[in-house]
Coordinates of C-alpha atoms in Angstrom, one line a residue:
Chain A
M1 CA -10.5 -29.5 17.3
K2 CA -12.7 -30.9 20.1
R3 CA -14.3 -34.1 19.2
A4 CA -18.1 -33.9 19.6
R5 CA -18.5 -37.1 21.5
S6 CA -21.8 -37.4 23.4
G7 CA -21.2 -36.8 27.0
G8 CA -17.5 -36.2 26.3
D9 CA -16.7 -32.6 26.8
E10 CA -19.8 -31.6 28.6
D11 CA -17.8 -31.4 31.9
A12 CA -16.2 -28.1 31.0
P13 CA -19.4 -26.1 30.4
R14 CA -21.1 -27.8 33.2
Q15 CA -18.8 -26.0 35.6
N16 CA -19.7 -22.6 34.2
G17 CA -23.4 -23.1 33.8
S18 CA -26.0 -24.0 36.3
A19 CA -24.6 -27.3 37.1
G20 CA -27.6 -28.8 38.9
R21 CA -30.2 -28.7 36.2
R22 CA -28.0 -29.6 33.3
T23 CA -26.5 -32.8 34.7
E24 CA -29.7 -34.7 33.9
D25 CA -29.6 -33.7 30.2
Q26 CA -26.3 -35.1 29.3
H27 CA -26.7 -38.7 30.0
P28 CA -27.9 -40.1 26.7
G29 CA -29.5 -43.1 28.2
D30 CA -31.6 -41.2 30.7
A31 CA -32.4 -38.4 28.3
E32 CA -36.0 -39.2 27.4
G33 CA -37.0 -40.1 31.0
E34 CA -35.4 -37.0 32.5
G35 CA -36.9 -34.8 30.0
S36 CA -40.4 -35.5 31.1
D37 CA -39.6 -34.8 34.7
F38 CA -39.1 -31.2 34.0
G39 CA -41.8 -29.2 35.8
P40 CA -43.2 -25.9 34.4
A41 CA -41.0 -24.0 36.9
D42 CA -37.8 -25.5 35.5
L43 CA -38.9 -24.8 32.0
Q44 CA -39.4 -21.2 32.8
N45 CA -36.1 -21.0 34.4
N46 CA -34.4 -22.5 31.4
E47 CA -36.0 -20.0 29.0
N48 CA -35.0 -16.9 30.9
D49 CA -31.5 -18.0 31.8
P50 CA -29.2 -16.1 29.4
S51 CA -26.2 -18.1 30.2
L52 CA -27.9 -21.3 29.5
R53 CA -29.0 -19.9 26.1
R54 CA -25.5 -18.8 25.4
E55 CA -24.2 -22.2 26.3
I56 CA -26.6 -24.0 24.0
R57 CA -25.7 -21.7 21.2
S58 CA -22.0 -22.1 21.7
K59 CA -22.5 -25.9 21.8
Y60 CA -24.2 -25.7 18.5
R61 CA -21.4 -23.6 17.0
E62 CA -18.9 -26.0 18.2
L63 CA -20.7 -28.8 16.6
I64 CA -21.0 -26.9 13.4
S65 CA -17.4 -26.0 13.2
S66 CA -16.3 -29.5 14.1
V67 CA -18.3 -30.8 11.2
Q68 CA -16.8 -28.3 8.9
Q69 CA -13.2 -28.9 10.0
N70 CA -13.5 -32.7 10.1
R71 CA -15.5 -33.1 6.9
E72 CA -13.0 -35.5 5.3
D73 CA -13.0 -37.6 8.5
M74 CA -16.7 -37.7 8.7
L75 CA -17.0 -38.8 5.1
S76 CA -14.9 -41.8 5.6
P77 CA -17.0 -44.9 5.5
S78 CA -15.1 -46.5 8.3
N79 CA -16.7 -44.5 11.2
N80 CA -20.0 -43.3 12.5
K81 CA -18.9 -39.8 13.4
L82 CA -21.8 -38.3 11.5
T83 CA -24.3 -40.3 13.4
E84 CA -22.7 -39.3 16.6
V85 CA -22.9 -35.6 15.7
L86 CA -26.6 -36.0 14.9
E87 CA -27.2 -37.7 18.2
E88 CA -25.5 -34.8 19.9
A89 CA -27.6 -32.3 18.1
N90 CA -30.6 -34.2 19.1
Q91 CA -29.7 -33.9 22.7
L92 CA -29.0 -30.2 22.5
F93 CA -32.3 -29.6 20.7
K94 CA -34.2 -30.6 23.8
D95 CA -33.0 -27.4 25.5
V96 CA -33.8 -25.2 22.6
R97 CA -36.4 -22.5 23.4
Q98 CA -35.6 -19.6 21.3
A99 CA -35.5 -18.9 17.5
R100 CA -31.7 -18.2 17.5
E101 CA -30.8 -21.6 18.8
A102 CA -33.3 -23.3 16.5
A103 CA -31.7 -21.5 13.6
L104 CA -28.3 -22.9 14.6
D105 CA -29.8 -26.3 14.9
A106 CA -31.2 -26.0 11.5
Q107 CA -27.9 -24.9 10.1
L108 CA -26.2 -27.9 11.6
L109 CA -28.8 -30.2 10.2
V110 CA -28.4 -28.8 6.7
M111 CA -24.7 -29.5 6.9
A112 CA -25.2 -32.9 8.3
T113 CA -27.6 -33.8 5.5
D114 CA -25.2 -32.6 2.9
L115 CA -22.5 -34.8 4.4
G116 CA -25.0 -37.6 4.5
K117 CA -25.7 -37.2 0.8
E118 CA -22.0 -37.3 0.0
K119 CA -21.6 -40.4 2.1
A120 CA -24.5 -42.0 0.2
G121 CA -22.8 -41.1 -3.1
Q122 CA -19.7 -43.0 -1.9
L123 CA -21.8 -46.1 -1.8
F124 CA -22.2 -46.0 -5.5
S125 CA -20.7 -48.6 -7.8
E126 CA -21.7 -52.0 -6.7
G127 CA -19.8 -53.5 -9.6
T128 CA -16.1 -53.2 -9.9
A129 CA -15.0 -50.1 -8.3
F130 CA -13.2 -47.5 -10.5
D131 CA -9.9 -46.4 -9.3
P132 CA -8.7 -43.1 -10.8
A133 CA -5.2 -43.8 -9.9
A134 CA -5.1 -47.0 -11.9
F135 CA -6.8 -45.1 -14.7
T136 CA -4.0 -42.6 -14.8
E137 CA -1.4 -45.4 -15.0
H138 CA -3.1 -47.0 -17.9
L139 CA -3.5 -43.6 -19.6
L140 CA 0.2 -42.9 -19.2
S141 CA 1.0 -46.2 -20.8
F142 CA -1.4 -45.5 -23.6
M143 CA 0.2 -42.1 -24.2
G144 CA 3.5 -43.8 -24.6
I145 CA 5.3 -42.9 -21.5
N146 CA 9.0 -43.6 -21.5
R147 CA 9.7 -45.2 -18.2
L148 CA 13.3 -44.8 -17.3
E149 CA 15.3 -46.9 -14.8
E150 CA 14.2 -45.6 -11.6
G151 CA 16.9 -44.8 -9.2
D152 CA 16.3 -43.3 -5.8
E153 CA 17.1 -39.9 -7.2
E154 CA 14.3 -40.1 -9.7
Q155 CA 11.7 -40.8 -7.0
Q156 CA 12.7 -37.7 -5.1
N157 CA 12.8 -35.5 -8.1
G158 CA 9.3 -34.0 -7.8
S159 CA 8.1 -33.3 -11.4
T160 CA 9.5 -36.1 -13.6
F161 CA 9.0 -39.1 -11.5
G162 CA 8.6 -42.3 -13.3
G163 CA 9.4 -41.3 -16.9
Y164 CA 8.9 -38.8 -19.6
L165 CA 5.8 -38.3 -21.8
P166 CA 6.5 -37.9 -25.5
Q167 CA 5.6 -34.7 -27.2
D168 CA 2.5 -36.1 -28.9
A169 CA 1.2 -37.8 -25.8
W170 CA -2.0 -35.8 -25.6
H171 CA -2.5 -35.9 -29.4
R172 CA -2.4 -39.6 -29.3
L173 CA -5.0 -39.7 -26.6
S174 CA -7.2 -37.2 -28.3
R175 CA -7.2 -39.2 -31.6
R176 CA -8.3 -42.3 -29.7
A177 CA -10.9 -40.4 -27.6
E178 CA -12.3 -38.6 -30.6
C179 CA -14.5 -41.5 -31.5
C180 CA -16.3 -41.2 -28.2
F181 CA -17.4 -37.7 -29.3
R182 CA -19.9 -36.7 -31.9
T183 CA -18.5 -33.3 -32.2
A184 CA -19.6 -31.3 -35.2
P185 CA -16.4 -30.5 -37.2
S186 CA -15.6 -26.9 -37.1
F187 CA -16.4 -24.8 -40.1
H188 CA -13.3 -23.4 -41.9
Y189 CA -12.8 -22.0 -45.4
M190 CA -10.9 -24.6 -47.3
M191 CA -8.6 -22.1 -49.0
G192 CA -8.2 -19.9 -46.0
S193 CA -8.8 -16.2 -46.2
F194 CA -6.7 -13.8 -48.2
H195 CA -3.4 -12.3 -47.0
A196 CA -2.9 -8.6 -47.3
E197 CA 0.5 -8.9 -48.9
P198 CA 2.0 -7.8 -52.2
P199 CA 1.6 -10.6 -54.6
P200 CA 5.0 -12.3 -55.3
P201 CA 4.4 -13.0 -59.1
K202 CA 5.0 -9.3 -59.9
Q203 CA 8.7 -9.5 -59.1
R204 CA 9.0 -12.5 -61.3
I205 CA 7.6 -10.6 -64.3
E206 CA 10.0 -7.8 -63.8
R207 CA 12.9 -10.2 -63.8
Q208 CA 11.7 -11.8 -66.9
R209 CA 11.4 -8.5 -68.6
K210 CA 14.8 -7.4 -67.6
A211 CA 16.1 -10.7 -68.9
L212 CA 14.5 -10.2 -72.3
T213 CA 15.8 -6.6 -72.7
T214 CA 19.3 -7.5 -71.9
E215 CA 19.1 -10.2 -74.5
A216 CA 17.6 -7.8 -77.1
K217 CA 20.5 -5.4 -76.7
R218 CA 22.9 -8.0 -77.6
T219 CA 21.6 -8.2 -81.2
V220 CA 23.2 -5.0 -82.4
P221 CA 23.2 -4.6 -86.1
T222 CA 26.6 -5.0 -87.6
Q223 CA 26.0 -2.4 -90.2
L224 CA 24.0 0.8 -89.7
K225 CA 22.2 1.5 -92.9
K226 CA 20.0 4.3 -91.6
M227 CA 20.4 6.5 -88.6
E228 CA 17.4 5.9 -86.5
T229 CA 16.4 9.1 -84.7
S230 CA 15.8 8.4 -81.1
H231 CA 13.0 10.2 -79.4
Q232 CA 15.4 12.5 -77.5
E233 CA 17.1 13.7 -80.6
A234 CA 13.8 14.2 -82.4
T235 CA 12.6 16.5 -79.7
E236 CA 15.7 18.5 -79.8
K237 CA 15.5 18.9 -83.5
E238 CA 12.0 20.1 -83.3
V239 CA 12.8 22.6 -80.6
E240 CA 15.6 24.0 -82.6
R241 CA 13.4 24.2 -85.7
I242 CA 10.8 26.1 -83.8
L243 CA 13.4 28.4 -82.4
G244 CA 14.5 29.0 -85.9
C245 CA 10.9 30.0 -86.8
L246 CA 10.5 32.2 -83.9
K247 CA 13.8 34.0 -84.7
R248 CA 12.8 34.5 -88.2
Y249 CA 9.5 36.1 -87.3
Y250 CA 11.1 38.2 -84.8
E251 CA 13.8 39.4 -87.2
D252 CA 11.2 40.2 -89.8
D253 CA 9.2 42.4 -87.3
P254 CA 10.9 43.0 -84.0
A255 CA 8.4 45.6 -82.9
S256 CA 5.1 43.8 -83.1
P257 CA 4.7 41.0 -80.5
I258 CA 3.7 37.6 -81.7
S259 CA 0.6 36.2 -80.1
Y260 CA 1.3 32.9 -78.4
F261 CA -1.8 31.3 -79.7
E262 CA -1.2 32.3 -83.3
F263 CA 2.3 31.0 -82.9
V264 CA 1.5 27.5 -81.6
I265 CA -1.8 26.7 -83.0
D266 CA -2.1 24.6 -86.1
P267 CA -5.7 25.0 -87.3
K268 CA -5.5 21.8 -89.3
S269 CA -4.3 19.5 -86.5
F270 CA -5.0 19.5 -82.8
A271 CA -2.2 17.0 -82.3
R272 CA 0.3 19.2 -84.0
T273 CA -0.8 22.1 -81.8
V274 CA -0.1 20.1 -78.7
E275 CA 3.3 19.2 -80.0
N276 CA 4.1 22.8 -80.7
I277 CA 3.1 23.9 -77.2
F278 CA 5.3 21.1 -75.9
H279 CA 8.3 22.2 -78.0
T280 CA 7.8 25.8 -77.2
S281 CA 7.9 25.1 -73.5
F282 CA 11.4 23.8 -73.9
L283 CA 12.4 27.2 -75.4
I284 CA 10.9 29.0 -72.5
R285 CA 12.6 26.7 -70.0
D286 CA 15.9 27.3 -71.6
D287 CA 15.3 31.0 -71.6
L288 CA 15.4 31.2 -75.4
A289 CA 11.9 32.7 -75.4
R290 CA 9.7 34.3 -73.0
L291 CA 6.0 34.5 -72.4
Y292 CA 4.3 37.6 -71.3
L293 CA 0.9 39.1 -71.1
N294 CA 0.3 42.1 -73.3
D295 CA -1.9 45.1 -72.6
E296 CA -5.0 43.1 -73.5
K297 CA -4.0 40.3 -71.1
L298 CA -3.3 38.0 -74.0
P299 CA -0.2 35.8 -73.9
C300 CA 2.6 36.7 -76.3
I301 CA 5.8 35.1 -77.0
A302 CA 9.0 36.8 -77.7
H303 CA 12.5 35.8 -78.6
V304 CA 15.2 36.4 -76.0
E305 CA 18.8 37.2 -76.7
E306 CA 21.3 35.5 -74.6
G307 CA 22.5 38.8 -73.1
E308 CA 19.1 39.7 -71.8
V309 CA 18.8 36.6 -69.7
E310 CA 21.6 37.3 -67.3
A311 CA 20.5 40.9 -66.8
E312 CA 17.1 39.9 -65.6
G313 CA 18.1 37.6 -62.8
S314 CA 16.5 34.5 -61.4
G315 CA 13.6 36.2 -59.5
R316 CA 11.6 36.4 -62.6
R317 CA 11.2 32.7 -63.0
K318 CA 7.6 31.5 -63.0
Q319 CA 5.9 28.3 -64.0
C320 CA 2.5 27.8 -65.5
I321 CA 0.6 24.8 -67.0
M322 CA -0.9 25.0 -70.4
S323 CA -4.0 23.0 -70.9
L324 CA -6.0 22.7 -74.1
C325 CA -8.9 20.6 -75.2
E326 CA -10.2 20.3 -78.7
E327 CA -13.2 22.6 -78.0
T328 CA -11.1 25.3 -76.6
W329 CA -8.7 24.9 -79.6
K330 CA -11.6 25.4 -82.0
E331 CA -12.8 28.4 -80.1
I332 CA -9.4 30.0 -80.3
I333 CA -9.1 29.3 -84.0
D334 CA -12.5 31.1 -84.5
A335 CA -11.7 34.0 -82.1
F336 CA -8.3 34.7 -83.5
D337 CA -9.2 33.8 -87.0
I338 CA -6.1 31.7 -87.5
Q339 CA -5.9 30.5 -91.0
E340 CA -2.6 28.7 -91.1
S341 CA 0.0 27.7 -88.7
M342 CA 3.0 29.8 -88.1
I343 CA 5.1 26.8 -87.5
P344 CA 5.4 24.8 -90.6
P345 CA 4.9 21.1 -90.0
P346 CA 8.2 19.1 -90.1
E347 CA 9.2 17.5 -93.3
V348 CA 8.0 14.0 -93.2
D349 CA 10.8 11.5 -93.3
D350 CA 10.1 8.2 -94.8
E351 CA 8.0 6.9 -91.9
Chain B
M1 CA -32.4 -35.3 -15.9
T2 CA -32.3 -36.1 -12.2
Q3 CA -28.8 -34.6 -12.0
R4 CA -30.3 -31.4 -13.3
N5 CA -32.9 -31.3 -10.5
R6 CA -30.3 -32.1 -7.9
L7 CA -28.3 -29.2 -9.0
S8 CA -31.1 -26.7 -8.8
H9 CA -32.1 -28.0 -5.4
T10 CA -28.7 -27.7 -3.9
Q11 CA -28.3 -24.3 -5.4
S12 CA -31.6 -23.0 -4.1
A13 CA -30.7 -24.2 -0.6
S14 CA -27.6 -22.0 -0.6
Q15 CA -26.7 -18.5 -1.5
S16 CA -24.7 -19.6 -4.5
R17 CA -27.9 -19.2 -6.5
R18 CA -26.9 -15.7 -7.2
Q19 CA -24.9 -16.1 -10.3
P20 CA -27.2 -18.5 -12.3
S21 CA -30.2 -16.5 -11.5
T22 CA -28.9 -13.3 -12.9
S23 CA -28.2 -14.9 -16.2
A24 CA -31.6 -16.5 -16.1
A25 CA -33.0 -13.1 -15.4
Q26 CA -31.3 -11.7 -18.5
E27 CA -32.6 -14.6 -20.6
E28 CA -36.1 -13.7 -19.3
D29 CA -35.6 -10.1 -20.5
D30 CA -34.5 -11.2 -23.9
D31 CA -37.2 -13.7 -24.1
T32 CA -39.9 -11.3 -23.2
I33 CA -39.0 -9.5 -26.3
F34 CA -39.4 -12.7 -28.3
T35 CA -42.2 -15.1 -27.7
Q36 CA -42.6 -18.0 -29.9
P37 CA -45.3 -17.3 -32.5
S38 CA -48.1 -19.7 -32.9
S39 CA -48.5 -21.9 -35.9
T40 CA -51.3 -19.8 -37.4
Q41 CA -49.2 -16.7 -37.0
V42 CA -46.4 -18.5 -38.8
Q43 CA -48.7 -19.5 -41.6
K44 CA -49.8 -15.9 -42.0
G45 CA -46.3 -14.6 -41.9
L46 CA -45.2 -17.1 -44.6
E47 CA -47.9 -15.9 -46.9
K48 CA -46.5 -12.5 -46.9
L49 CA -43.0 -13.5 -47.8
T50 CA -41.7 -14.9 -51.0
A51 CA -40.1 -18.3 -51.0
A52 CA -36.7 -16.8 -52.0
E53 CA -36.8 -14.4 -49.1
V54 CA -37.4 -17.2 -46.6
E55 CA -34.7 -19.4 -48.2
R56 CA -32.2 -16.6 -48.0
K57 CA -32.9 -16.0 -44.4
V58 CA -32.6 -19.7 -43.7
A59 CA -29.2 -19.7 -45.5
E60 CA -28.1 -16.8 -43.2
V61 CA -29.1 -18.7 -40.1
V62 CA -27.3 -21.8 -41.3
Q63 CA -24.1 -19.8 -41.9
Y64 CA -24.5 -18.1 -38.5
F65 CA -24.6 -21.5 -36.8
L66 CA -21.7 -22.9 -38.7
V67 CA -19.4 -20.0 -37.8
K68 CA -20.6 -19.7 -34.2
D69 CA -20.0 -23.4 -33.8
Q70 CA -16.2 -22.9 -34.3
K71 CA -15.8 -21.9 -30.8
K72 CA -18.3 -24.5 -29.5
V73 CA -20.2 -22.0 -27.4
P74 CA -23.9 -22.5 -27.6
V75 CA -26.1 -20.1 -29.6
R76 CA -28.9 -18.4 -27.7
R77 CA -32.2 -18.1 -29.4
A78 CA -32.5 -14.5 -28.3
E79 CA -29.2 -13.5 -29.9
L80 CA -30.1 -15.5 -33.1
V81 CA -33.4 -13.6 -33.4
K82 CA -31.7 -10.2 -32.6
N83 CA -28.8 -10.6 -34.9
V84 CA -29.9 -12.7 -37.9
V85 CA -33.6 -13.4 -38.0
K86 CA -34.6 -9.8 -37.1
E87 CA -37.8 -8.9 -38.9
Y88 CA -38.5 -12.5 -39.9
R89 CA -39.2 -13.4 -36.3
N90 CA -42.9 -14.0 -36.9
V91 CA -41.9 -17.1 -39.0
Y92 CA -39.1 -18.1 -36.7
P93 CA -40.3 -21.7 -36.1
E94 CA -40.4 -22.3 -39.8
I95 CA -36.9 -20.9 -40.3
I96 CA -35.5 -23.0 -37.5
K97 CA -37.2 -26.1 -38.9
R98 CA -35.7 -25.5 -42.3
T99 CA -32.3 -24.7 -40.8
A100 CA -32.3 -28.0 -39.0
R101 CA -33.2 -29.8 -42.1
T102 CA -30.5 -28.0 -44.2
L103 CA -27.9 -28.7 -41.6
D104 CA -28.8 -32.3 -41.5
Q105 CA -29.1 -33.0 -45.2
V106 CA -26.2 -30.8 -46.4
F107 CA -23.8 -31.0 -43.6
G108 CA -24.8 -34.0 -41.6
L109 CA -25.1 -32.0 -38.5
K110 CA -27.9 -32.1 -35.9
L111 CA -29.3 -28.9 -34.4
V112 CA -29.9 -29.7 -30.7
E113 CA -31.6 -27.5 -28.2
I114 CA -29.7 -28.3 -25.1
D115 CA -31.6 -26.0 -22.8
S116 CA -35.3 -25.8 -23.5
K117 CA -35.8 -23.2 -20.8
N118 CA -33.1 -20.8 -21.9
H119 CA -33.4 -21.9 -25.6
M120 CA -29.8 -22.6 -26.5
Y121 CA -28.6 -24.6 -29.5
I122 CA -25.6 -26.5 -30.3
L123 CA -24.5 -28.5 -33.4
V124 CA -23.7 -32.2 -33.1
N125 CA -22.3 -34.5 -35.6
N126 CA -25.1 -36.7 -36.9
L127 CA -23.0 -39.1 -38.8
E128 CA -21.9 -42.4 -37.2
P129 CA -18.3 -42.0 -36.0
A130 CA -15.8 -44.4 -37.5
D131 CA -14.7 -47.3 -35.4
G132 CA -11.5 -46.8 -33.6
A133 CA -9.4 -43.7 -34.7
S134 CA -10.6 -41.7 -37.6
P135 CA -9.0 -42.6 -40.9
I136 CA -8.6 -38.9 -41.8
N137 CA -5.4 -37.4 -40.4
S138 CA -7.0 -34.2 -39.4
P139 CA -5.2 -32.5 -36.5
T140 CA -7.1 -33.2 -33.3
S141 CA -7.0 -30.7 -30.5
P142 CA -5.2 -32.2 -27.4
K143 CA -7.9 -30.6 -25.3
M144 CA -10.2 -33.4 -26.4
G145 CA -8.0 -35.9 -24.6
L146 CA -8.1 -33.8 -21.4
L147 CA -11.8 -33.4 -21.6
F148 CA -12.1 -37.2 -22.1
V149 CA -10.2 -37.9 -19.0
I150 CA -12.3 -35.6 -16.9
L151 CA -15.6 -36.8 -18.3
S152 CA -14.5 -40.5 -17.9
V153 CA -13.7 -40.0 -14.2
V154 CA -16.9 -38.1 -13.6
F155 CA -19.0 -40.8 -15.3
M156 CA -17.3 -43.7 -13.6
K157 CA -17.7 -42.1 -10.2
G158 CA -21.4 -41.8 -10.5
G159 CA -21.9 -38.4 -12.3
V160 CA -20.7 -36.1 -9.6
V161 CA -17.1 -35.6 -8.5
R162 CA -15.4 -33.2 -6.2
E163 CA -12.9 -30.9 -7.9
N164 CA -10.0 -32.2 -5.8
L165 CA -10.3 -35.7 -7.2
I166 CA -10.1 -34.3 -10.7
W167 CA -7.1 -32.1 -9.9
N168 CA -5.3 -35.0 -8.3
T169 CA -6.0 -37.2 -11.3
L170 CA -4.7 -34.6 -13.7
K171 CA -1.6 -34.1 -11.6
K172 CA -0.8 -37.7 -12.0
L173 CA -1.0 -37.1 -15.8
R174 CA 1.6 -34.3 -15.4
V175 CA -1.2 -31.6 -15.7
D176 CA -1.0 -29.3 -12.8
P177 CA -3.7 -26.6 -12.4
G178 CA -1.3 -24.5 -10.5
E179 CA 1.3 -24.5 -13.2
K180 CA 1.3 -23.4 -16.8
H181 CA 1.1 -26.6 -19.0
E182 CA 3.0 -26.5 -22.3
E183 CA 0.1 -27.9 -24.3
F184 CA -2.9 -26.5 -22.4
G185 CA -1.6 -23.3 -20.8
D186 CA -3.8 -22.2 -17.9
V187 CA -5.3 -25.6 -17.1
K188 CA -7.7 -24.3 -14.4
R189 CA -9.1 -21.7 -16.7
L190 CA -9.5 -24.2 -19.5
V191 CA -11.3 -26.7 -17.3
T192 CA -13.5 -24.4 -15.1
D193 CA -14.1 -21.7 -17.6
E194 CA -13.8 -22.8 -21.3
F195 CA -15.2 -26.2 -20.9
V196 CA -18.0 -24.9 -18.8
R197 CA -18.9 -22.2 -21.3
Q198 CA -18.9 -24.7 -24.0
R199 CA -21.3 -26.7 -21.8
Y200 CA -19.1 -29.8 -21.7
L201 CA -18.8 -29.6 -17.9
E202 CA -20.6 -28.1 -15.1
Y203 CA -18.7 -26.6 -12.2
A204 CA -20.9 -26.0 -9.2
R205 CA -20.2 -24.8 -5.8
I206 CA -20.6 -27.3 -3.0
P207 CA -22.6 -25.4 -0.3
H208 CA -21.2 -25.0 3.2
T209 CA -17.7 -25.8 2.3
E210 CA -14.9 -23.7 3.9
P211 CA -12.7 -23.0 1.8
I212 CA -15.0 -23.0 -1.2
E213 CA -15.0 -26.3 -3.1
H214 CA -16.7 -27.2 -6.3
E215 CA -17.9 -30.3 -8.0
F216 CA -17.9 -31.4 -11.6
R217 CA -20.7 -32.9 -13.6
W218 CA -21.3 -33.6 -17.2
G219 CA -22.6 -30.6 -19.1
Q220 CA -25.5 -30.4 -21.5
R221 CA -23.2 -30.6 -24.5
A222 CA -21.5 -33.6 -23.2
D223 CA -24.8 -35.3 -22.7
A224 CA -25.6 -34.7 -26.3
E225 CA -22.3 -35.4 -27.9
V226 CA -20.5 -38.0 -25.9
S227 CA -21.2 -41.7 -26.0
K228 CA -20.9 -43.3 -22.6
A229 CA -20.9 -46.7 -24.2
K230 CA -17.8 -45.8 -26.3
I231 CA -16.1 -44.5 -23.2
L232 CA -16.6 -47.8 -21.4
E233 CA -15.3 -49.5 -24.5
F234 CA -12.1 -47.5 -24.5
L235 CA -11.7 -48.0 -20.7
G236 CA -12.3 -51.7 -21.1
Q237 CA -9.4 -51.7 -23.6
L238 CA -7.2 -49.7 -21.2
F239 CA -7.9 -51.8 -18.2
E240 CA -8.1 -55.0 -20.2
Q241 CA -11.5 -55.7 -18.7
E242 CA -14.9 -56.3 -20.2
P243 CA -17.0 -53.1 -20.2
Q244 CA -19.8 -55.1 -18.6
S245 CA -17.7 -55.6 -15.5
W246 CA -18.6 -52.1 -14.5
S247 CA -22.2 -53.1 -14.3
Q248 CA -23.6 -49.9 -12.9
Q249 CA -22.0 -47.7 -15.5
Y250 CA -22.7 -50.2 -18.3
K251 CA -26.4 -50.2 -17.4
E252 CA -26.4 -46.4 -17.4
A253 CA -24.5 -46.2 -20.7
H254 CA -26.9 -48.4 -22.5
S255 CA -30.0 -47.2 -21.0
S256 CA -29.2 -43.6 -21.8
Q257 CA -28.4 -44.7 -25.3
A258 CA -31.9 -46.0 -25.7
S259 CA -33.6 -43.0 -24.3
S260 CA -31.6 -40.1 -25.5
S261 CA -32.3 -39.4 -29.2
S262 CA -28.8 -38.1 -29.9
Q263 CA -27.1 -41.3 -29.3
R264 CA -28.3 -43.5 -32.1

């Protein structure tokens, strides 16, 4: 970039522009004196000459760009380049007549003042200067850097020059730096929040139960004094008993159908009624009995001979759910005037 | 405070004013909805409410602050009123007063308004920090160490530092803004975005720079939370110098300690 030296590169434009009038301007020493020698005629010529205007503007732009490009250079406290730029601008300003040029001048001045502010900032710290590079060295030592024997290869190796930082380097620094901060400790629930997972204890309980049952089975009685009827067997016995009842009624009077309700309901016990329905359902499932609706749309139950089943085929199969509550049970007893159950209650074993 | 004025002047001089002013405009909008009620209005408002109602609202505000503080982002008065205080806004000053008292007496935290123009609050630890490292082995975030480095450099260099100096310093510590760091991840984003949002740092554009450069300053939260004197003490240990040898900074650290109420 062109150095904006006063009087330095003025030779070039001088050749393009109106050389005569401009020569006087560019000598810094003579500037003030020459300026006052301008007659009104000269001033008018300056104002109207577009090439002169353009020249001035281009000079300003050069100055501005040179300031931008050489910012670092100008900031250095070792030279006076900034002052030189300002003096240069001062000279140019003498020729400024129009707003456009003045605007450029103003822009240059703003930049120069910003630079000036920065330079002034550099003058800070009268006491011992603070060197960030030394700071980083001390920090690295504090963080526990592991300086290896430096061969030439290490130096050339870009990233890990001069040693390795341990894993907890930054943690170490943070702990020490913490006391400089009065940070409010962050709010956290002490026990954390809940996890949406199935709780583990359930499995343990299951295992415990299994362990217990296996042990229980081991204590088998050596002598069976009484045959304990398991639930399964009891049901089957009941079902067979009811089948027996049904057969008997059927044989007594094969023509008249047996009302389902009259058959299962025990007017003395709701529980027994439910049990009867339960056992009857096994009969129906096993095709030993069948349910049908008679002419009055009331359910009836009838015994089925084995032979009949095969003839009917599988298309006839239907399912239904019987539900009965105590009120309904009472209503049916009243409606059908059931006095006693058709299925006698089972003989009570010594329970 | 002078740093604050300097910042606004440089920004008004250039076109980089755009971004701060839009957020300021939004604040204005929210604030026009909420204007601080006068003390007589507050008195009247309190008469209409039961003590239990007010206490419950205060508890809600306390909880809001505690949770919001986890991320260390300041709480705006406008959002506080909109989300929590709601219909109790006519007694807002009383609620804030009691919240501050609760936070202080129960949690040892200080409610600080870091921006009286935009009305933003942060929580600061009101208890005296332990000498040296904390005796509790709580896990510290390594980010604090990084922040400490940046704040120290800015402070020691007079309060304003160009970003290049910070990046170069960090590079010497094996933290490169251009690369992903294994502890900090995207360092540039952490420093210029997260720390700035948390108000630990200010990252302002330097006008007339091509390509665009920025400078770092201490943020409002740093002013409230960080003790310059303690930084000098630590630096003294590192450099094996007396903190007083940095006379300018020492003066600033101990004068600001006297004036700012947060650094007791």
